[in-house]
Amino acid sequence: MNLVNGLPAHVLLVHVVVVLIPMTALALAAGALWPRVARRLGILLPGVAFVGLLSVPLTTHAGEWLERHVDDDPLVRRHTELGDGLLPWALGLFVLAAVVWWAARRSPAEAGRSGVLRWSAVPVRIVVATLSLAVAVGAVVDVYRIGDSGAKAAWHDSFNKNGS
């Protein structure tokens, strides 16, 4: 899929990535820190993460097609290089979203009569929460860097900076 209604598909698909990856990162961080949030999100947490994951290679593929159809430019090459690095972050978001969702589903059953999780579950929650926060921040920073480089590549000589 390279063109949509005559427009380069990358220009349209990038909006899916720019929305879903940070939204997934925020939901993952909240769910990892507060299991009640993860339970409320339910299957939506890994579901949105999965759609975000799928959108990354589609957008990257469409971007590579677009790169071949524009003038050779170091800013475009830099944007393409940065874009190739998002897939591991998106995969990390999906895997951790699935883990957080699965753990939140199991939490009430593993809780004792007091409603408190067994001590052995606490270190696992700490590790998962730490990893989730790290991957969420990394993914959002990467999306920002890619988007910034793409905007610079698209707009660097396309407008009058003086307003006249």
Tab-separated table of C-alpha atoms in Angstrom:
chain	number	residue	atom	x	y	z
A	1	MET	CA	0.000	0.000	0.000
A	2	ASN	CA	1.854	3.040	-1.281
A	3	LEU	CA	-0.898	5.446	-2.318
A	4	VAL	CA	-4.246	6.191	-0.706
A	5	ASN	CA	-6.630	8.271	-2.782
A	6	GLY	CA	-3.644	9.693	-4.674
A	7	LEU	CA	-1.666	10.652	-1.560
A	8	PRO	CA	1.441	8.853	-0.318
A	9	ALA	CA	0.235	6.319	2.256
A	10	HIS	CA	3.092	7.202	4.594
A	11	VAL	CA	1.704	10.706	5.115
A	12	LEU	CA	-1.579	9.178	6.307
A	13	LEU	CA	-0.288	6.107	8.177
A	14	VAL	CA	2.175	8.129	10.224
A	15	HIS	CA	-0.794	9.596	12.117
A	16	VAL	CA	-1.775	6.125	13.332
A	17	VAL	CA	1.722	5.584	14.731
A	18	VAL	CA	1.937	9.059	16.251
A	19	VAL	CA	-1.329	8.490	18.120
A	20	LEU	CA	-1.197	4.790	19.034
A	21	ILE	CA	2.403	4.437	20.215
A	22	PRO	CA	2.294	7.281	22.796
A	23	MET	CA	-1.257	6.319	23.822
A	24	THR	CA	-0.141	2.723	24.356
A	25	ALA	CA	2.915	3.928	26.279
A	26	LEU	CA	0.737	6.000	28.605
A	27	ALA	CA	-1.755	3.176	29.136
A	28	LEU	CA	1.056	0.671	29.718
A	29	ALA	CA	2.749	2.893	32.289
A	30	ALA	CA	-0.544	3.464	34.132
A	31	GLY	CA	-1.447	-0.229	34.019
A	32	ALA	CA	1.992	-1.336	35.179
A	33	LEU	CA	1.938	1.056	38.122
A	34	TRP	CA	-1.696	0.503	39.097
A	35	PRO	CA	-3.107	-2.999	38.461
A	36	ARG	CA	-6.634	-1.645	38.906
A	37	VAL	CA	-6.067	0.496	35.790
A	38	ALA	CA	-4.806	-2.561	33.893
A	39	ARG	CA	-7.903	-4.529	34.937
A	40	ARG	CA	-10.165	-1.666	33.797
A	41	LEU	CA	-8.373	-1.441	30.449
A	42	GLY	CA	-8.647	-5.211	30.032
A	43	ILE	CA	-7.887	-6.680	26.638
A	44	LEU	CA	-7.874	-3.158	25.182
A	45	LEU	CA	-4.322	-2.649	26.507
A	46	PRO	CA	-2.631	-5.414	24.474
A	47	GLY	CA	-5.129	-4.899	21.633
A	48	VAL	CA	-4.165	-1.272	21.058
A	49	ALA	CA	-0.498	-2.196	21.498
A	50	PHE	CA	-0.892	-4.864	18.803
A	51	VAL	CA	-2.504	-2.446	16.345
A	52	GLY	CA	0.284	0.044	17.076
A	53	LEU	CA	2.860	-2.680	16.476
A	54	LEU	CA	1.292	-3.594	13.123
A	55	SER	CA	1.116	0.049	12.060
A	56	VAL	CA	4.879	0.561	12.415
A	57	PRO	CA	6.083	-1.733	9.582
A	58	LEU	CA	3.208	-0.582	7.355
A	59	THR	CA	4.210	3.035	7.886
A	60	THR	CA	7.907	2.256	7.480
A	61	HIS	CA	7.288	0.370	4.232
A	62	ALA	CA	5.192	3.229	2.867
A	63	GLY	CA	7.912	5.667	3.960
A	64	GLU	CA	10.592	3.717	2.125
A	65	TRP	CA	8.463	3.841	-1.012
A	66	LEU	CA	8.032	7.595	-0.566
A	67	GLU	CA	11.774	8.058	-0.026
A	68	ARG	CA	12.392	6.547	-3.466
A	69	HIS	CA	9.937	9.042	-4.997
A	70	VAL	CA	11.341	12.304	-3.588
A	71	ASP	CA	14.584	14.128	-4.222
A	72	ASP	CA	17.668	12.753	-2.494
A	73	ASP	CA	18.008	14.701	0.752
A	74	PRO	CA	20.112	14.074	3.876
A	75	LEU	CA	17.156	15.096	6.070
A	76	VAL	CA	14.957	12.442	4.455
A	77	ARG	CA	17.705	9.836	4.847
A	78	ARG	CA	18.057	10.744	8.551
A	79	HIS	CA	14.292	10.445	9.028
A	80	THR	CA	14.306	7.030	7.344
A	81	GLU	CA	17.174	5.818	9.527
A	82	LEU	CA	15.392	6.940	12.691
A	83	GLY	CA	12.113	5.396	11.521
A	84	ASP	CA	13.756	2.002	11.175
A	85	GLY	CA	14.427	2.001	14.926
A	86	LEU	CA	10.808	2.216	16.117
A	87	LEU	CA	9.813	-1.408	15.565
A	88	PRO	CA	11.718	-2.804	18.590
A	89	TRP	CA	10.079	-0.195	20.833
A	90	ALA	CA	6.627	-1.050	19.478
A	91	LEU	CA	7.328	-4.754	20.006
A	92	GLY	CA	8.437	-4.048	23.574
A	93	LEU	CA	5.233	-2.099	24.225
A	94	PHE	CA	3.143	-4.989	22.929
A	95	VAL	CA	4.956	-7.688	24.900
A	96	LEU	CA	4.841	-5.695	28.129
A	97	ALA	CA	1.195	-4.731	27.552
A	98	ALA	CA	0.357	-8.424	27.215
A	99	VAL	CA	2.304	-9.232	30.401
A	100	VAL	CA	0.640	-6.423	32.366
A	101	TRP	CA	-2.804	-7.449	31.099
A	102	TRP	CA	-2.191	-11.103	31.940
A	103	ALA	CA	-0.806	-10.290	35.397
A	104	ALA	CA	-3.718	-7.978	36.181
A	105	ARG	CA	-6.173	-10.735	35.269
A	106	ARG	CA	-4.438	-13.129	37.649
A	107	SER	CA	-3.915	-10.687	40.534
A	108	PRO	CA	-7.256	-11.147	42.323
A	109	ALA	CA	-6.945	-14.951	42.237
A	110	GLU	CA	-3.428	-14.833	43.679
A	111	ALA	CA	-4.379	-12.445	46.456
A	112	GLY	CA	-4.994	-13.902	49.837
A	113	ARG	CA	-8.115	-13.289	51.904
A	114	SER	CA	-6.625	-9.981	52.944
A	115	GLY	CA	-6.587	-8.910	49.277
A	116	VAL	CA	-2.827	-8.392	49.383
A	117	LEU	CA	-0.633	-10.109	46.816
A	118	ARG	CA	1.834	-12.692	48.046
A	119	TRP	CA	5.293	-11.264	48.714
A	120	SER	CA	6.807	-13.210	45.783
A	121	ALA	CA	4.644	-11.269	43.312
A	122	VAL	CA	5.953	-7.882	44.474
A	123	PRO	CA	9.481	-8.183	42.933
A	124	VAL	CA	7.949	-9.334	39.647
A	125	ARG	CA	5.598	-6.330	39.640
A	126	ILE	CA	8.522	-4.009	40.337
A	127	VAL	CA	10.536	-5.456	37.435
A	128	VAL	CA	7.567	-5.329	35.051
A	129	ALA	CA	6.706	-1.766	36.105
A	130	THR	CA	10.319	-0.625	35.685
A	131	LEU	CA	10.608	-2.239	32.258
A	132	SER	CA	7.226	-0.826	31.240
A	133	LEU	CA	8.218	2.698	32.229
A	134	ALA	CA	11.569	2.417	30.459
A	135	VAL	CA	10.045	1.091	27.234
A	136	ALA	CA	7.171	3.595	27.367
A	137	VAL	CA	9.554	6.540	27.734
A	138	GLY	CA	11.897	5.152	25.067
A	139	ALA	CA	9.048	4.645	22.604
A	140	VAL	CA	7.640	8.142	23.108
A	141	VAL	CA	11.069	9.752	22.797
A	142	ASP	CA	11.723	7.760	19.620
A	143	VAL	CA	8.358	8.768	18.116
A	144	TYR	CA	9.174	12.395	18.918
A	145	ARG	CA	12.638	12.178	17.328
A	146	ILE	CA	11.283	10.469	14.215
A	147	GLY	CA	8.433	12.945	13.878
A	148	ASP	CA	10.706	15.920	14.382
A	149	SER	CA	13.114	14.674	11.717
A	150	GLY	CA	10.213	13.989	9.348
A	151	ALA	CA	8.793	17.471	9.846
A	152	LYS	CA	12.203	19.001	9.191
A	153	ALA	CA	12.601	16.889	6.062
A	154	ALA	CA	9.168	17.827	4.751
A	155	TRP	CA	9.130	21.505	5.634
A	156	HIS	CA	12.730	22.765	5.746
A	157	ASP	CA	12.467	24.795	2.516
A	158	SER	CA	8.711	24.836	2.016
A	159	PHE	CA	7.634	28.112	3.600
A	160	ASN	CA	8.637	31.725	3.941
A	161	LYS	CA	10.084	32.299	7.406
A	162	ASN	CA	9.703	36.064	7.141
A	163	GLY	CA	5.949	35.998	6.615
A	164	SER	CA	6.054	38.175	3.518
